[in-house]
Amino acid sequence: MMSTMNDPLRISLTSLGCKVNYAEMESLASALAASGCDIVEEDAPADVVVVNTCTVTLQADATSRQRIQHLRRQNPESHLIVTGCSVDGNPNFYLAAPTPTRHPLGIDAVFSNSDKDSIATYIRSTLLHADSMEIPEAENPALPLRRGRAFIKVQDGCRHRCTYCSVWSARGASRSRSLPDILDDARAAASRGHRECVLTGVDLGSYGRDSGSTLPELVRSIWSAIPDMRIRLSSINANDITDDVVALNANERFCPHWHIPLQSGSDAILKAMHRGYRRSQFLRVVEALRHLRPETTVTTDIMTSFPGETERDHQDTCDLIRDAQFLKAHVFRYSPRPGTPAAALPDQIPVHTARRRSAELRQLAAETGSAEHDRFVGSRLHPAWLMQDGAEWIGIAETYHEVRIPFTDTLTIGTISPVTITQSTGTALRGATPQ
Ligand code: SF4
């Protein structure tokens, strides 16, 4: 049921895909909450539903449409707004529909990635009729923390041209946000009670190339402004991890967890993907990070069955998983994206072979992941507390391990506290309540 004129507008925000999408919805939530809107959970009844879509694979496009249909069914009267990479990747389906009534998914408004920043103004002026109302600019620090960690987008677009990818065309050229804007977001996060910031970007390693700065300079600027803020990078390509970037890993306020997309362990396939690095370079980076801080963990993305991938190539990827000892690996099968160079390549891999290979890779990643949990038993970690789950608190440690402890009312969402790890389940860690 729609809320009455006196009730705050209930808004649900759904984000699919990468941490950049997530960070964008977090900043939209802050902007709308500051305008008096009620940000509700994704599946809660809402007056306005916003969906930030993903196009990284054909499956991601399909998942985006399914999510939109599900939310429309759940909220038949709500105002449904859709944005994100699947919009830019499928303009004929999303942008070409002339009027809302005729859109097959019942969408009321569509925003391409380049117009995404105007959604808050659109909601304020169209649905809040707030063009005459005084809109408080600053985020209301009194608002309760919704998430245990702050996600801040610092860069958008991509300068790489991986042959299987359409994200770069959906997001445009690489561009960095201004340092003052990023520092404002970081300060607002700190004033809300966040103790960890995750810096996100489609091509994070390119941060500053268009503004004469660098990622390490950005991190150091945030530390100067907020000395006790812990920083994590969402994802960075191996060929962007310079010595200066590696050096960040030595700082206690930097999370020794690196998400470095590998995609393949075969040099022949990395070349065909135009990934810009080779397996030895990837392993050298991992070694350098662990040399500085032995507790460093690495997570990754692996694309199996790229056109032309031989059994030898596949074994190279298996070997690299063993050598790199990943904490987690997101394994997915190559899917041809219309218009990408890879889609036109010969030797597309049969589905049954792709399924067998991805199952083998997942099994291997589960084994290294289990070992990367077991080696932390007895150590002291510092989780950022995210939520209560029954009689337990769940947190994310600086090493990206999920840590569970018995519930205690001495903790709150967003705080960070030390825990002695007593047990590993292979996919999570358990610890003793901090004294
Ligand atoms: S780095 Fe490659 S895979 Fe990632 S967005 Fe850019 S072109 Fe796509």
Coordinates of C-alpha atoms and ligand atoms in Angstrom, one line a residue:
M1 CA 0.0 0.0 0.0
M2 CA 1.4 3.4 -1.0
S3 CA 2.3 5.7 2.0
T4 CA 0.1 8.7 2.7
M5 CA 1.2 12.3 2.0
N6 CA 2.5 12.6 5.6
D7 CA 4.4 9.4 5.7
P8 CA 8.0 9.5 4.5
L9 CA 8.5 8.1 1.0
R10 CA 9.7 4.5 1.3
I11 CA 12.5 3.7 -1.2
S12 CA 14.1 0.4 -1.8
L13 CA 17.5 0.2 -3.7
T14 CA 18.6 -3.0 -5.4
S15 CA 22.2 -3.3 -6.7
L16 CA 23.4 -6.0 -8.9
G17 CA 27.0 -6.8 -10.0
C18 CA 30.1 -5.0 -8.8
K19 CA 31.0 -2.9 -5.8
V20 CA 30.8 0.3 -7.9
N21 CA 27.1 -0.3 -8.4
Y22 CA 26.8 -1.0 -4.6
A23 CA 28.6 2.2 -3.7
E24 CA 26.4 4.2 -6.1
M25 CA 23.3 3.0 -4.4
E26 CA 24.8 3.7 -1.0
S27 CA 25.4 7.3 -1.9
L28 CA 21.9 7.6 -3.4
A29 CA 20.5 6.1 -0.1
S30 CA 22.4 8.8 1.9
A31 CA 21.2 11.6 -0.4
L32 CA 17.6 10.5 -0.2
A33 CA 17.7 9.7 3.5
A34 CA 18.9 13.3 4.1
S35 CA 15.8 14.4 2.2
G36 CA 13.6 12.6 4.7
C37 CA 13.0 9.5 2.7
D38 CA 12.8 6.1 4.4
I39 CA 15.3 3.7 2.9
V40 CA 13.8 0.2 3.3
E41 CA 15.3 -3.2 2.7
E42 CA 15.4 -4.5 -0.8
D43 CA 12.4 -6.8 -0.6
A44 CA 10.3 -4.6 1.7
P45 CA 7.1 -2.8 0.4
A46 CA 8.2 0.5 -1.2
D47 CA 6.8 3.5 -2.9
V48 CA 9.8 3.9 -5.1
V49 CA 12.0 1.0 -6.3
V50 CA 15.4 1.6 -7.9
V51 CA 17.3 -1.2 -9.6
N52 CA 21.0 -0.7 -10.5
T53 CA 21.6 -3.4 -13.2
C54 CA 24.7 -5.3 -14.4
T55 CA 25.8 -6.5 -17.9
V56 CA 29.1 -8.3 -17.2
T57 CA 27.7 -11.5 -18.7
L58 CA 24.6 -12.5 -20.6
Q59 CA 23.5 -14.2 -17.4
A60 CA 23.8 -10.8 -15.6
D61 CA 21.5 -9.2 -18.1
A62 CA 19.0 -11.9 -17.6
T63 CA 19.3 -11.7 -13.8
S64 CA 18.7 -8.0 -14.0
R65 CA 15.5 -8.4 -15.9
Q66 CA 14.3 -11.2 -13.6
R67 CA 15.0 -8.9 -10.5
I68 CA 13.0 -6.0 -12.1
Q69 CA 10.1 -8.3 -12.9
H70 CA 10.2 -9.7 -9.3
L71 CA 10.2 -6.2 -7.7
R72 CA 7.4 -5.0 -10.1
R73 CA 5.2 -8.0 -9.0
Q74 CA 6.0 -7.3 -5.4
N75 CA 5.3 -3.5 -5.7
P76 CA 2.6 -3.2 -8.4
E77 CA 1.9 0.5 -7.5
S78 CA 5.4 1.7 -6.9
H79 CA 7.4 4.0 -9.1
L80 CA 10.0 1.7 -10.7
I81 CA 13.3 3.3 -11.7
V82 CA 16.0 1.3 -13.6
T83 CA 19.6 2.2 -14.3
G84 CA 23.0 0.7 -14.6
C85 CA 25.2 -1.1 -17.2
S86 CA 22.4 -3.4 -18.5
V87 CA 20.5 -0.3 -19.6
D88 CA 23.6 1.1 -21.5
G89 CA 24.3 -2.4 -22.8
N90 CA 20.8 -2.9 -24.1
P91 CA 19.5 0.5 -25.1
N92 CA 16.9 -0.9 -27.5
F93 CA 15.2 -2.8 -24.7
Y94 CA 15.4 -0.1 -22.0
L95 CA 15.8 3.3 -23.6
A96 CA 13.9 2.8 -26.8
A97 CA 10.5 2.1 -25.1
P98 CA 8.7 5.5 -25.7
T99 CA 6.3 5.6 -22.8
P100 CA 6.3 3.8 -19.4
T101 CA 2.9 2.2 -19.9
R102 CA 4.2 0.3 -22.8
H103 CA 7.5 -0.9 -21.3
P104 CA 7.2 -4.7 -21.1
L105 CA 8.7 -4.7 -17.5
G106 CA 6.4 -1.9 -16.3
I107 CA 9.4 0.4 -15.8
D108 CA 8.4 4.1 -15.0
A109 CA 11.8 5.8 -15.6
V110 CA 15.1 4.7 -17.1
F111 CA 18.5 6.4 -16.4
S112 CA 21.7 5.5 -18.4
N113 CA 24.9 5.4 -16.4
S114 CA 25.8 8.9 -17.4
D115 CA 22.5 10.2 -16.0
K116 CA 22.6 8.1 -12.8
D117 CA 23.6 11.0 -10.6
S118 CA 20.4 12.8 -11.4
I119 CA 18.1 10.1 -9.9
A120 CA 18.0 11.8 -6.4
T121 CA 16.9 15.1 -8.0
Y122 CA 14.4 13.3 -10.1
I123 CA 12.8 11.6 -7.1
R124 CA 12.9 14.8 -5.0
S125 CA 11.3 16.9 -7.8
T126 CA 8.9 14.3 -9.3
L127 CA 7.8 12.2 -6.3
L128 CA 8.6 14.3 -3.2
H129 CA 7.4 17.5 -4.9
A130 CA 10.3 18.9 -3.0
D131 CA 11.4 21.6 -5.4
S132 CA 9.9 24.2 -3.1
M133 CA 11.0 22.4 0.1
E134 CA 14.3 23.3 1.8
I135 CA 16.5 20.2 1.3
P136 CA 19.1 19.6 4.0
E137 CA 22.4 19.1 2.2
A138 CA 24.5 17.3 4.7
E139 CA 23.9 13.7 5.6
N140 CA 22.1 13.5 9.0
P141 CA 24.7 11.7 11.1
A142 CA 21.9 10.7 13.5
L143 CA 20.6 8.3 10.9
P144 CA 21.3 4.7 12.1
L145 CA 24.1 2.8 10.2
R146 CA 22.5 0.6 7.5
R147 CA 25.7 -1.1 6.6
G148 CA 28.8 -2.0 8.6
R149 CA 31.2 -0.6 6.0
A150 CA 31.2 2.4 3.7
F151 CA 31.5 1.9 0.0
I152 CA 32.9 5.0 -1.8
K153 CA 33.1 5.2 -5.6
V154 CA 36.3 7.1 -6.5
Q155 CA 36.6 6.2 -10.2
D156 CA 34.3 5.2 -13.1
G157 CA 34.8 3.9 -16.7
C158 CA 37.7 1.8 -18.0
R159 CA 40.8 2.4 -20.1
H160 CA 41.3 -1.3 -20.8
R161 CA 39.8 -3.2 -23.7
C162 CA 39.5 -6.8 -22.7
T163 CA 38.2 -8.7 -25.7
Y164 CA 35.3 -10.4 -23.9
C165 CA 34.0 -7.3 -22.1
S166 CA 31.2 -4.8 -22.8
V167 CA 31.4 -3.0 -19.4
W168 CA 33.9 -0.4 -20.7
S169 CA 31.4 0.6 -23.4
A170 CA 28.6 0.8 -20.9
R171 CA 30.6 2.8 -18.4
G172 CA 32.7 5.0 -20.8
A173 CA 36.2 6.3 -20.6
S174 CA 38.1 6.1 -17.2
R175 CA 37.6 9.2 -15.1
S176 CA 38.4 10.0 -11.5
R177 CA 36.2 11.7 -8.9
S178 CA 37.6 14.9 -7.4
L179 CA 39.6 14.5 -4.2
P180 CA 37.4 17.0 -2.3
D181 CA 34.2 15.1 -3.2
I182 CA 35.8 11.8 -2.1
L183 CA 37.0 13.3 1.2
D184 CA 33.5 14.7 1.8
D185 CA 32.1 11.1 1.4
A186 CA 34.8 9.7 3.7
R187 CA 34.2 12.3 6.4
A188 CA 30.4 11.7 6.1
A189 CA 31.1 8.0 6.5
A190 CA 33.2 8.6 9.6
S191 CA 30.6 10.9 11.1
R192 CA 28.0 8.1 10.6
G193 CA 30.2 5.8 12.6
H194 CA 32.0 3.8 9.8
R195 CA 35.5 2.7 10.6
E196 CA 36.1 1.0 7.2
C197 CA 35.9 2.5 3.8
V198 CA 36.0 0.4 0.7
L199 CA 37.2 2.4 -2.3
T200 CA 35.5 1.2 -5.5
G201 CA 36.0 1.8 -9.2
V202 CA 35.4 0.0 -12.5
D203 CA 39.1 0.3 -13.2
L204 CA 40.4 1.4 -9.8
G205 CA 44.0 1.1 -10.8
S206 CA 43.5 4.0 -13.3
Y207 CA 42.5 6.4 -10.5
G208 CA 44.3 9.7 -10.9
R209 CA 45.6 9.2 -14.4
D210 CA 43.3 11.9 -15.6
S211 CA 43.9 14.3 -12.7
G212 CA 47.6 14.0 -12.1
S213 CA 47.2 12.0 -8.9
T214 CA 47.6 8.3 -7.9
L215 CA 45.7 5.7 -5.9
P216 CA 48.3 5.7 -3.1
E217 CA 48.1 9.5 -2.9
L218 CA 44.4 9.3 -2.5
V219 CA 44.6 6.7 0.3
R220 CA 47.2 8.8 2.1
S221 CA 44.9 11.9 1.7
I222 CA 42.0 10.0 3.3
W223 CA 44.4 9.0 6.2
S224 CA 45.4 12.6 6.7
A225 CA 41.8 13.7 6.9
I226 CA 40.6 10.7 9.0
P227 CA 43.6 9.1 10.8
D228 CA 41.7 6.1 12.2
M229 CA 39.8 5.1 9.0
R230 CA 40.6 1.6 7.7
I231 CA 40.8 1.4 3.9
R232 CA 40.1 -1.5 1.6
L233 CA 40.4 -1.6 -2.2
S234 CA 37.4 -3.2 -4.0
S235 CA 39.3 -4.7 -6.9
I236 CA 42.4 -3.8 -8.9
N237 CA 44.1 -5.4 -12.0
A238 CA 47.5 -7.0 -11.5
N239 CA 49.2 -4.7 -14.0
D240 CA 48.1 -1.7 -12.0
I241 CA 49.7 -2.8 -8.8
T242 CA 53.0 -0.8 -8.9
D243 CA 55.6 -0.8 -6.1
D244 CA 53.9 2.3 -4.7
V245 CA 50.6 0.5 -4.5
V246 CA 52.2 -2.6 -3.0
A247 CA 53.7 -0.4 -0.3
L248 CA 50.2 0.5 1.0
N249 CA 50.0 -3.1 2.2
A250 CA 52.5 -2.3 4.9
N251 CA 50.2 0.1 6.7
E252 CA 48.2 -1.2 9.6
R253 CA 45.2 1.0 8.5
F254 CA 45.2 -0.8 5.1
C255 CA 43.3 -4.1 4.8
P256 CA 45.7 -6.8 3.7
H257 CA 43.0 -8.3 1.4
W258 CA 43.4 -7.8 -2.3
H259 CA 40.8 -8.7 -5.0
I260 CA 42.9 -9.1 -8.1
P261 CA 40.9 -10.5 -11.1
L262 CA 43.0 -13.3 -12.7
Q263 CA 40.5 -14.5 -15.4
S264 CA 43.0 -17.1 -16.7
G265 CA 46.3 -18.8 -15.6
S266 CA 47.3 -19.4 -19.2
D267 CA 49.6 -16.8 -20.9
A268 CA 48.1 -17.7 -24.3
I269 CA 44.5 -17.0 -23.0
L270 CA 45.6 -13.8 -21.1
K271 CA 47.0 -12.6 -24.4
A272 CA 43.8 -13.4 -26.3
M273 CA 41.8 -11.6 -23.6
H274 CA 44.1 -8.5 -23.9
R275 CA 44.4 -8.6 -20.1
G276 CA 47.7 -6.8 -20.1
Y277 CA 49.6 -9.1 -17.7
R278 CA 51.0 -12.6 -17.7
R279 CA 50.8 -15.4 -15.0
S280 CA 54.3 -14.7 -13.7
Q281 CA 53.5 -11.0 -13.2
F282 CA 50.3 -12.0 -11.3
L283 CA 52.3 -14.4 -9.0
R284 CA 55.0 -11.8 -8.5
V285 CA 52.5 -9.3 -7.2
V286 CA 50.9 -11.8 -4.9
E287 CA 54.4 -12.7 -3.6
A288 CA 55.3 -9.1 -3.0
L289 CA 52.1 -8.4 -1.1
R290 CA 52.6 -11.4 1.2
H291 CA 56.3 -10.6 1.7
L292 CA 55.3 -7.3 3.2
R293 CA 52.5 -8.8 5.2
P294 CA 52.2 -12.6 5.6
E295 CA 48.6 -12.4 6.7
T296 CA 47.6 -11.0 3.2
T297 CA 44.8 -12.8 1.5
V298 CA 43.9 -12.7 -2.2
T299 CA 40.5 -13.2 -3.8
T300 CA 39.9 -13.3 -7.6
D301 CA 37.6 -13.7 -10.6
I302 CA 38.3 -16.6 -13.1
M303 CA 36.7 -16.9 -16.5
T304 CA 36.8 -20.5 -17.7
S305 CA 36.4 -21.7 -21.3
F306 CA 37.4 -18.6 -23.2
P307 CA 37.4 -19.4 -27.0
G308 CA 40.4 -21.6 -27.9
E309 CA 41.1 -22.6 -24.3
T310 CA 42.9 -26.0 -24.4
E311 CA 43.2 -28.6 -21.6
R312 CA 46.8 -27.3 -21.1
D313 CA 45.5 -23.8 -20.7
H314 CA 42.9 -25.1 -18.2
Q315 CA 45.6 -26.9 -16.2
D316 CA 47.7 -23.7 -16.2
T317 CA 44.7 -22.0 -14.4
C318 CA 44.4 -24.9 -12.0
D319 CA 48.1 -24.7 -11.2
L320 CA 47.9 -20.9 -10.6
I321 CA 45.1 -21.4 -8.1
R322 CA 47.3 -23.7 -6.2
D323 CA 50.3 -21.4 -6.4
A324 CA 48.4 -18.2 -5.4
Q325 CA 46.4 -19.9 -2.6
F326 CA 43.2 -17.8 -3.1
L327 CA 40.9 -17.2 -0.1
K328 CA 38.0 -17.1 -2.6
A329 CA 37.6 -17.3 -6.4
H330 CA 34.5 -16.3 -8.3
V331 CA 34.5 -18.8 -11.2
F332 CA 32.2 -18.2 -14.1
R333 CA 32.0 -19.5 -17.6
Y334 CA 32.8 -17.4 -20.6
S335 CA 29.7 -16.1 -22.4
P336 CA 29.9 -14.4 -25.8
R337 CA 28.8 -10.7 -25.6
P338 CA 27.5 -9.5 -29.0
G339 CA 29.8 -6.9 -30.5
T340 CA 32.9 -8.0 -28.5
P341 CA 36.0 -9.2 -30.4
A342 CA 35.9 -12.5 -28.5
A343 CA 32.4 -13.3 -29.7
A344 CA 33.8 -13.6 -33.2
L345 CA 36.7 -15.9 -32.3
P346 CA 36.7 -19.6 -33.5
D347 CA 36.9 -22.6 -31.1
Q348 CA 34.0 -21.6 -28.8
I349 CA 34.1 -24.3 -26.0
P350 CA 31.3 -26.8 -25.8
V351 CA 29.0 -26.3 -22.7
H352 CA 29.7 -29.7 -21.2
T353 CA 33.4 -29.0 -21.3
A354 CA 32.9 -25.6 -19.8
R355 CA 30.7 -27.0 -17.0
R356 CA 33.4 -29.7 -16.2
R357 CA 36.2 -27.1 -16.1
S358 CA 34.3 -24.6 -13.9
A359 CA 33.4 -27.4 -11.5
E360 CA 37.1 -28.4 -11.3
L361 CA 38.2 -24.8 -10.7
R362 CA 35.5 -24.3 -8.0
Q363 CA 36.6 -27.4 -6.2
L364 CA 40.3 -26.3 -6.3
A365 CA 39.4 -22.8 -5.1
A366 CA 37.3 -24.3 -2.2
E367 CA 40.4 -26.3 -1.2
T368 CA 42.8 -23.4 -1.2
G369 CA 40.0 -21.3 0.5
S370 CA 39.7 -23.8 3.3
A371 CA 43.4 -23.8 3.9
E372 CA 43.4 -20.0 3.8
H373 CA 40.8 -20.1 6.7
D374 CA 42.6 -22.8 8.7
R375 CA 45.9 -20.9 8.8
F376 CA 44.3 -18.1 10.8
V377 CA 43.2 -20.2 13.8
G378 CA 45.0 -18.8 16.8
S379 CA 45.6 -15.4 15.3
R380 CA 44.0 -12.1 16.3
L381 CA 41.8 -10.4 13.6
H382 CA 39.8 -7.2 13.7
P383 CA 36.4 -7.6 12.1
A384 CA 34.1 -4.7 11.2
W385 CA 30.8 -5.8 12.6
L386 CA 28.1 -6.0 10.0
M387 CA 25.0 -7.6 11.5
Q388 CA 23.5 -9.8 14.2
D389 CA 22.5 -13.2 13.0
G390 CA 20.5 -15.0 15.7
A391 CA 22.8 -15.4 18.7
E392 CA 25.9 -14.3 16.8
W393 CA 27.5 -11.2 15.5
I394 CA 28.9 -11.4 11.9
G395 CA 31.8 -9.3 10.8
I396 CA 34.3 -8.9 8.0
A397 CA 38.0 -9.0 9.1
E398 CA 40.7 -7.0 7.6
T399 CA 41.7 -10.2 5.8
Y400 CA 38.2 -10.5 4.3
H401 CA 37.4 -13.5 6.4
E402 CA 33.8 -13.7 7.7
V403 CA 34.1 -13.9 11.5
R404 CA 31.3 -15.0 13.8
I405 CA 31.3 -14.5 17.6
P406 CA 28.6 -15.1 20.3
F407 CA 26.3 -12.1 20.5
T408 CA 27.1 -9.3 22.9
D409 CA 25.4 -6.0 23.4
T410 CA 28.7 -4.2 23.7
L411 CA 29.1 -4.0 19.9
T412 CA 27.3 -2.0 17.3
I413 CA 27.2 -2.1 13.5
G414 CA 30.3 -0.5 11.9
T415 CA 32.6 -0.8 14.9
I416 CA 35.8 -2.8 14.7
S417 CA 37.2 -4.8 17.6
P418 CA 39.9 -7.5 18.1
V419 CA 38.9 -11.2 18.1
T420 CA 41.0 -14.2 18.8
I421 CA 40.2 -16.9 16.2
T422 CA 39.4 -20.2 17.8
Q423 CA 37.9 -22.2 14.9
S424 CA 37.7 -22.5 11.1
T425 CA 34.8 -24.0 9.2
G426 CA 36.7 -23.7 5.9
T427 CA 34.4 -20.9 4.7
A428 CA 34.2 -18.8 7.9
L429 CA 36.0 -18.3 11.2
R430 CA 34.7 -18.3 14.7
G431 CA 36.2 -16.4 17.6
A432 CA 36.0 -15.5 21.2
T433 CA 34.0 -12.4 22.2
P434 CA 36.5 -9.6 22.6
Q435 CA 37.4 -8.9 26.3
Ligands
SF4_1 S1 39.3 -4.1 -17.0 FE1 38.6 -5.3 -18.7 S2 37.0 -6.6 -17.9 FE2 37.2 -4.9 -16.4 S3 35.8 -3.3 -17.1 FE3 37.7 -2.9 -18.1 S4 37.6 -3.9 -20.1 FE4 36.0 -4.8 -18.8

